[in-house]
Every structure is written in structure tokens, then in C-alpha cells.
XYZ file of C-alpha atoms in Angstrom:
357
model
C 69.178 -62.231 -82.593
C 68.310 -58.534 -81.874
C 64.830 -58.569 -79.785
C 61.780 -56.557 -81.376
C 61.143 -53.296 -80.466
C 58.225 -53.918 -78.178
C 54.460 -53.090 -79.206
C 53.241 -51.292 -76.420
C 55.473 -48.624 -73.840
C 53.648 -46.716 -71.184
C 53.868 -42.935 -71.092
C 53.445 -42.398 -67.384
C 55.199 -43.556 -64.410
C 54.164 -46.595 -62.798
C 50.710 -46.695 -61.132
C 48.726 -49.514 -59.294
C 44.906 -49.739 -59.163
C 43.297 -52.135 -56.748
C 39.938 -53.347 -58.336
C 37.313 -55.650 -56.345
C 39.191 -59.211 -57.072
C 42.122 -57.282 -55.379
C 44.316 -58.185 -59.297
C 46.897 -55.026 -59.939
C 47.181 -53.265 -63.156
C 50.550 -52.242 -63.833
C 51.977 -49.223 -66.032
C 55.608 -48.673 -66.549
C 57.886 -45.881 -66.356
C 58.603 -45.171 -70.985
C 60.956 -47.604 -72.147
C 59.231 -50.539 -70.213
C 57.511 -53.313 -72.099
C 54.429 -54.508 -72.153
C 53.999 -57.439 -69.550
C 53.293 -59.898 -72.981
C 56.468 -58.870 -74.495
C 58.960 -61.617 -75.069
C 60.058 -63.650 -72.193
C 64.031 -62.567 -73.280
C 63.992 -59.154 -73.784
C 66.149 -56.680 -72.459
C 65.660 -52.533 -73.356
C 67.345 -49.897 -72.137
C 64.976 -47.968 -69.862
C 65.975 -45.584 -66.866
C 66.094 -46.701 -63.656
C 62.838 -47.266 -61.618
C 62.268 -45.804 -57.694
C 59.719 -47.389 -55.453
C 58.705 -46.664 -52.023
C 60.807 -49.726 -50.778
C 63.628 -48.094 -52.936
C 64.278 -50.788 -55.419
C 66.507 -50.170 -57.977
C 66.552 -52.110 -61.415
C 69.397 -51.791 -64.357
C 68.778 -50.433 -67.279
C 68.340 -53.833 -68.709
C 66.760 -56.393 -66.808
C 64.361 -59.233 -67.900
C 60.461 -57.903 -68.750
C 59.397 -60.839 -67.380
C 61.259 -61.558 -64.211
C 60.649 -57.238 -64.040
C 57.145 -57.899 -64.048
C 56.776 -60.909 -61.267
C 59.262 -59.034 -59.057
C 56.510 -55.714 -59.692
C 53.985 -57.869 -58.862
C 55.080 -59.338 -55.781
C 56.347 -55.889 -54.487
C 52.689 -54.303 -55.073
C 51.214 -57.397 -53.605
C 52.918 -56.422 -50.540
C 52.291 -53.155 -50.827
C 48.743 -53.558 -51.030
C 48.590 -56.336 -48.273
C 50.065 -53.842 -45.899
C 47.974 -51.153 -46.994
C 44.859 -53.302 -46.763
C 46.381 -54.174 -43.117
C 46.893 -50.637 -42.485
C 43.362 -49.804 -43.564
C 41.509 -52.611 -41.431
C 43.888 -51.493 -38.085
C 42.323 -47.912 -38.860
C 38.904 -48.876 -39.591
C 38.986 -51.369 -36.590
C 40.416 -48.503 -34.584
C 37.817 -45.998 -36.223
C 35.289 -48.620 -35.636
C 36.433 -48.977 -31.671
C 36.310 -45.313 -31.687
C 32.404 -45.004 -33.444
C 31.477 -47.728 -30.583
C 33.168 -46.612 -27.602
C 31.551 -42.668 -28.503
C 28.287 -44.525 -28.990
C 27.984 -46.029 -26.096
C 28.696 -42.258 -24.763
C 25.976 -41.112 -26.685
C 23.867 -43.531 -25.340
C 24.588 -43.346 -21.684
C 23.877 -39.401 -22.464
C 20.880 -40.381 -23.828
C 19.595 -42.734 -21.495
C 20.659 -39.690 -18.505
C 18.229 -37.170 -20.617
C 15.607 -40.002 -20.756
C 15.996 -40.271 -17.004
C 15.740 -37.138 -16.839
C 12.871 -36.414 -18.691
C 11.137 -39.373 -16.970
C 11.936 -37.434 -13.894
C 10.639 -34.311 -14.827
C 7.602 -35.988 -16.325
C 6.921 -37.390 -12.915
C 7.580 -33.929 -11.463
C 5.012 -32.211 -13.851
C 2.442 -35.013 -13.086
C 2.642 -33.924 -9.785
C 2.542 -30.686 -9.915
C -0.475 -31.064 -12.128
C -1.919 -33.067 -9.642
C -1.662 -30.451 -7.126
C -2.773 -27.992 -9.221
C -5.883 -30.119 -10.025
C -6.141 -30.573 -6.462
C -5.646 -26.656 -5.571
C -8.301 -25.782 -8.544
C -10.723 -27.725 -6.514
C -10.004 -26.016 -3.531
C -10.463 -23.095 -4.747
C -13.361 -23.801 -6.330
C -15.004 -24.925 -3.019
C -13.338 -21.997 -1.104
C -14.822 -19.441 -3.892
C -18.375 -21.037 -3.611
C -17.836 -20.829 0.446
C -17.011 -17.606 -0.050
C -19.639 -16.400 -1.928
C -22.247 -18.096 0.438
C -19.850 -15.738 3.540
C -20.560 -12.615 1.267
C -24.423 -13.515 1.157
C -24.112 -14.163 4.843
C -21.807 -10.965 5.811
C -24.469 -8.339 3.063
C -27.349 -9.284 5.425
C -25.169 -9.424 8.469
C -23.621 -6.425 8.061
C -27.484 -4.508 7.152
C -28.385 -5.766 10.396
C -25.021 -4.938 12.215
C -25.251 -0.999 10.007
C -29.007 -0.931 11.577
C -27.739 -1.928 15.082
C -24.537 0.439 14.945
C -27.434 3.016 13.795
C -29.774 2.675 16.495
C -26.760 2.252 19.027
C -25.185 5.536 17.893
C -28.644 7.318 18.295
C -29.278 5.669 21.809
C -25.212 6.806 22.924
C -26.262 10.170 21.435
C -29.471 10.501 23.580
C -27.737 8.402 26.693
C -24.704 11.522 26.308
C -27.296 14.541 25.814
C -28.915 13.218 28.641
C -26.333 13.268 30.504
C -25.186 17.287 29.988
C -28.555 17.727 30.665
C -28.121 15.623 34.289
C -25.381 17.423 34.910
C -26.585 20.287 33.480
C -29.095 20.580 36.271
C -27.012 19.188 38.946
C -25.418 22.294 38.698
C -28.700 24.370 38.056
C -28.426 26.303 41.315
C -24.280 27.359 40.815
C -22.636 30.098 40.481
C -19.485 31.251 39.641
C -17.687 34.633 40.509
C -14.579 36.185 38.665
C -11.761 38.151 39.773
C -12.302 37.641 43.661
C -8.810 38.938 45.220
C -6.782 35.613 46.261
C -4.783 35.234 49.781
C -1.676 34.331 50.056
C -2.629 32.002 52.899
C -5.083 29.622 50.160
C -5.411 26.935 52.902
C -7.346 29.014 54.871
C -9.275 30.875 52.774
C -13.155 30.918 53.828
C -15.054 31.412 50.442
C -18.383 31.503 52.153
C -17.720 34.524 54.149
C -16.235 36.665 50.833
C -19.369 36.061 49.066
C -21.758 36.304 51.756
C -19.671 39.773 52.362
C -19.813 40.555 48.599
C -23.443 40.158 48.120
C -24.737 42.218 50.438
C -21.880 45.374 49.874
C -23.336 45.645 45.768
C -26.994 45.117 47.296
C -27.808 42.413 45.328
C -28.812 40.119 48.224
C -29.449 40.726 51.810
C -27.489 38.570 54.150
C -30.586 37.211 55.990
C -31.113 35.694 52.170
C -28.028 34.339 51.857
C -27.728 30.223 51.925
C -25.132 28.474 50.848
C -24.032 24.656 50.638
C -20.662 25.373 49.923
C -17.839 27.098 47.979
C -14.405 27.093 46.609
C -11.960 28.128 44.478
C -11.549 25.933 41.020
C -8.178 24.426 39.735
C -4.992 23.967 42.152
C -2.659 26.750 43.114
C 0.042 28.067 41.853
C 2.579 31.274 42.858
C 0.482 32.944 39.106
C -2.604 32.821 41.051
C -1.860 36.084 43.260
C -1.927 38.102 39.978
C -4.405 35.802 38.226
C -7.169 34.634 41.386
C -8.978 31.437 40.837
C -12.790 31.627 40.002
C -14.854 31.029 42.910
C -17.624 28.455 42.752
C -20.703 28.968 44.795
C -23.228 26.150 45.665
C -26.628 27.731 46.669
C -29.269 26.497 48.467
C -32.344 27.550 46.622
C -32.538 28.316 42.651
C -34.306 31.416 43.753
C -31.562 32.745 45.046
C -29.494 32.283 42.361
C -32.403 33.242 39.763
C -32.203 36.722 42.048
C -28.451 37.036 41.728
C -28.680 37.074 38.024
C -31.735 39.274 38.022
C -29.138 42.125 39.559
C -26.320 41.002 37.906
C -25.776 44.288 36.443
C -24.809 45.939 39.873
C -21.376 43.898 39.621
C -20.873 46.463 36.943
C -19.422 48.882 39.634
C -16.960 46.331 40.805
C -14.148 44.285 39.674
C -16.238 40.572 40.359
C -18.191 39.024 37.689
C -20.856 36.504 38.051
C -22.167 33.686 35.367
C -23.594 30.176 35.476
C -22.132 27.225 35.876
C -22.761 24.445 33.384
C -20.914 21.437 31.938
C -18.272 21.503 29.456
C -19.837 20.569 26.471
C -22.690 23.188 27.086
C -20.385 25.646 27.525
C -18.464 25.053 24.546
C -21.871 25.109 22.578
C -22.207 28.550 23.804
C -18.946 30.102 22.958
C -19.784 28.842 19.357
C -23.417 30.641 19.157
C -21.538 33.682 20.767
C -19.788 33.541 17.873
C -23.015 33.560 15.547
C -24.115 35.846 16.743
C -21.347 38.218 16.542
C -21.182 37.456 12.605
C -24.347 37.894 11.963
C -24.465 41.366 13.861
C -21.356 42.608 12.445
C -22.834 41.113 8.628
C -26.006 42.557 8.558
C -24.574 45.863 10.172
C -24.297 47.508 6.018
C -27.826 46.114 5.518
C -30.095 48.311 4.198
C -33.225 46.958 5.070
C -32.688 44.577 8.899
C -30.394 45.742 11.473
C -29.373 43.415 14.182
C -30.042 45.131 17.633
C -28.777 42.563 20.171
C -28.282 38.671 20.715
C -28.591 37.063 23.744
C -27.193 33.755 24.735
C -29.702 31.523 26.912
C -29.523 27.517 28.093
C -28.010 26.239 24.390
C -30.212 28.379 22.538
C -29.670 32.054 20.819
C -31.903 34.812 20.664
C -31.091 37.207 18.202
C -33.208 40.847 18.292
C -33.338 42.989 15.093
C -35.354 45.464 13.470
C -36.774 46.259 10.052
C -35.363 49.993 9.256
C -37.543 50.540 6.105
C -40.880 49.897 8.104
C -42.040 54.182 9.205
C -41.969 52.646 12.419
C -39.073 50.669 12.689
C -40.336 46.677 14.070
C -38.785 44.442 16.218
C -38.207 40.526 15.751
C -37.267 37.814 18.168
C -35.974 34.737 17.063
C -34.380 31.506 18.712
C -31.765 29.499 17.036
C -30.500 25.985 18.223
C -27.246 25.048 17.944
C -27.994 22.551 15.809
C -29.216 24.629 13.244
C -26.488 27.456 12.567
C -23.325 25.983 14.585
C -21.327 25.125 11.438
C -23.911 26.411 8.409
C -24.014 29.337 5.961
C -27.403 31.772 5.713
C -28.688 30.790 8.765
C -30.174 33.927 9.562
C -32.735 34.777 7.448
C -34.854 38.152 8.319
C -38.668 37.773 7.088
C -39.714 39.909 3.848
C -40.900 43.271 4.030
C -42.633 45.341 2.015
C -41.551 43.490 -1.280
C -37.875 43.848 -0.392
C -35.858 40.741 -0.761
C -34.337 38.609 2.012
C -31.163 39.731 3.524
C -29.225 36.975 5.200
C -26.022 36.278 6.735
């Protein structure tokens, strides 16, 4: 007998599903039956391509068809699920082995972070230890400051009263030597011989003296003399000073008295004193050539003449407004115009203001 025409043909090609009990469902390429067609039933269907490459006629048996579809996907799926637990086992091998990585990585960071740990509680450490130190060095220091503010009053007072005693100690000394040389004099200008070495400076001033008739010869006494500074070939056209020891002051008070019969000759005479009196008198020379030459356009004082004595200058002037002009004196110490402005300060007159220099 002719076989039915079966119920039920798939529309697709064949597909497999795996569910959880690992049973396939099976759909057929069109033509193919249903799997509870009849056991003899043969249709003509076109031929059906697997991945092993198994070929089937045309008409074949449904159910021998389906058994041998069966055991082929069994396979299939056996290998796959082989396949798929060499992978995962693999995957899984993989997952460990880059775990175990991991965690030797992250067992070196928690070394390392033990480490630094220990380093930082060190280093606080030290820093508590340093804070303490220099707390106790800042309080010792401020008990040094206390210490040094009244040490260093006491040390100011004593560099104080030191300076004053040095300054008093060195003007006592100019004066010393000041007087030590109270009875010299020394003479300008006195021709030089060639023959230096045996130059006799006693006889040219003892000569000297007498020729200008400032002293006689019977008057004359003196200690010694010689010529200042060494020699050079300058000093025929340029003579050394002469310095004369007397004595008696007298004599050289009486020298100076007729000092201005050296005017005639080419010798000058003047006192001998230290250096640092001598530069104080070069700088109230100077005073006392500005304030002559500033109060020379005044039109009430007029400075006459200054005269330089022992550190002290003596200025002369005269009030020009008065019907008969009057004459001042007045001494100045160095220490009060040497380096100061309006120092000289005329006295009022006849409701005129003050002129000053």
C-alpha cells in the first residue's frame, strides 16, 4: 500500500538544541517526516549535509533516519561537550595560574606597604623625637637670649666705658707727646749739602739765629738737631726740614716771639707737635678760611683775622654797623666746628639779626 502523506514536515533545515537533561530536538530539512511517522515510510526528500558529511538517499527509512540522526548528534554533542570542558579546564588553568600572579603581586604591594609603613613609623618617630628636641633647644634658647640681653647691656656698658677710657688713654697721650716735644722747633727750606753724612745742623742754626737777630749766640742751647726723613738725590732741590731740640722753652718761646724777622729770608720756623695735633690744625685752618672768606659779603660782621693756637682757633672780627667799629675774640675747639655747619655765630647788634657761616 501507498504510505500516508505524513502529518507534520519541518520548514527549516535541521537544527539541534541541547536542553539541561542533555535530550536533542531534531528538525528536518522539508520533505522529512515527523520522527512518529510510520515505521515504513519512505518520501522523497533532497539529500541531507552534515558536518561529518553524511549523505542519505532520497528515500531512506524515517525511522532508521531518525536513530542514525540521533546517534550522529549524540556524538556531536559529546565532542562538543568534550571540547567545551578541555577549554573551560584550560580557561580555568589559565584564571588560576593568573591568580596566583595576582596574588604574588599582591602579596609584593602588601610587603611593600608593610615596608613603607615601617619606614613612616620611623620617620615619625624621629620626627617625634626631633620635635622634642627642638622644643628643649627653643626653650634653651630662649633662656641664652635672656642671658645674652643682660649680657650684652653689661658688655654695651663695658665696651662704653672702655671706648671712653681708650679715648682719654689716646688724648693723653698727644698730649704726652705733645709736650715731649714742647721745647722743638722746626726750620724750612735750610739749603742741603751734598755731603748729608756730615752735615752739622747745630752749627747752621746756631749761625742762622744770630745773622736775622733773633737770638744771640751766647743764648743759644741746644740738645740736638737733624734733618727729618731719609735722603734722596730730590732732596738737593727739595732740603729736608731741620728739627731743633732746645734746651729751655724760653728760648724757643723767644724764637717765636721774632718769628717775623725770618720774613727777610728764605727759612721758616713753626712748632713741632704730633701727628694727630697737627692734622687737627690743618682742619681749623680750614675753618677759618671759610668762615673769613663767608662772612667777607656780610653786611653787618667782618672777619679780621684767625689765628691758630695749641688745638684751639681764635677767630677776630668786627661789627661794621657799630659808629665805632668793635672788636670780638672768640675760641673755637675742634670739637665744636671740625665737621659742623653755622658754627660761627657773631653776637646781635643793634637789633640786626645773626649772621653766621
Amino acid at each position: 500500500k501507498k504510505p500516508k502523506k505524513p502529518d507534520a514536515v519541518c520548514s527549516s533545515d535541521v537544527t539541534v538544541s541541547n536542553s539541561n537533561d542533555m535530550s536533542p530536538n531534531v528538525s528536518v530539512s522539508p520533505g522529512v517526516i515527523d520522527a512518529h511517522a510510520s515505521d515504513h515510510v519512505s518520501l522523497p526528500v533532497t539529500s541531507l549535509e552534515l558536518e561529518s558529511d553524511i549523505s542519505y538517499d532520497k528515500e531512506f527509512d524515517g525511522e532508521a533516519n531518525y536513530q542514525l540522526l540521533q546517534k550522529h548528534f549524540q556524538q556531536k554533542i559529546m565532542s562538543l561537550k568534550t571540547e567545551f570542558q578541555t577549554k573551560l579546564e584550560k580557561l580555568y588553568n589559565h584564571i588560576n595560574k593568573q591568580e596566583i600572579t595576582f596574588q604574588a603581586k599582591v602579596d609584593t604591594l602588601h610587603n611593600i606597604i608593610d615596608r613603607k609603613d615601617d619606614v613612616i613609623g620611623k620617620l615619625n618617630k624621629d620626627i617625634g623625637e626631633l620635635k622634642h628636641s627642638v622644643g628643649f633647644l627653643s626653650s634653651e634658647t630662649t633662656e641664652l637670649n635672656k642671658t645674652l640681653a643682660v649680657n650684652r647691656k653689661a658688655v654695651s656698658d663695658r665696651i662704653d666705658i672702655a671706648e671712653g677710657e681708650v679715648s682719654a688713654i689716646k688724648s693723653k697721650t698727644v698730649d704726652l707727646e705733645d709736650r715731649s716735644r714742647r721745647c722743638n722747633l722746626v726750620f724750612f727750606n735750610f739749603p742741603e749739602e751734598s755731603s748729608h753724612a756730615t752735615e752739622n745742623c747745630e752749627n747752621t742754626v746756631e749761625e742762622l739765629l744770630p745773622s736775622l737777630d733773633v737770638l744771640p749766640r751766647e743764648d743759644i742751647w741746644i740738645d740736638r738737631a737733624h734733618r727729618l726723613g731719609r735722603w734722596t738725590p730730590q732732596c738737593a732741590s727739595k732740603p729736608r726740614p731741620i728739627i731743633v731740640k732746645f734746651s729751655y722753652y724760653k728760648q724757643k718761646e723767644k724764637i717765636l716771639q721774632n718769628g717775623f724777622k725770618f720774613r727777610n729770608s728764605h727759612v721758616n720756623v713753626s712748632e713741632d707737635f704730633s701727628k694727630e695735633t697737627l692734622h687737627v690744625h690743618r682742619e681749623l685752618r680750614k675753618c677759618g678760611h671759610e668762615a673769613k672768606e663767608n662772612m667777607r659779603n656780610d653786611p653787618f660782621f667782618d672777619v679780621k683775622m684767625f689765628k691758630v693756637t695749641y688745638r684751639r682757633l681764635v677767630v677776630t672780627y668786627v661789627n661794621k654797623i657799630e659808629p665805632t667799629p668793635k672788636t670780638f675774640v672768640k675760641t673755637f675747639a675742634p670739637e665744636d666746628i671740625i665737621g659742623r655747619d653755622n658754627w660761627f655765630i657773631p653776637p646781635q647788634g643793634h637789633g640786626q639779626a645773626n649772621a653766621s657761616v
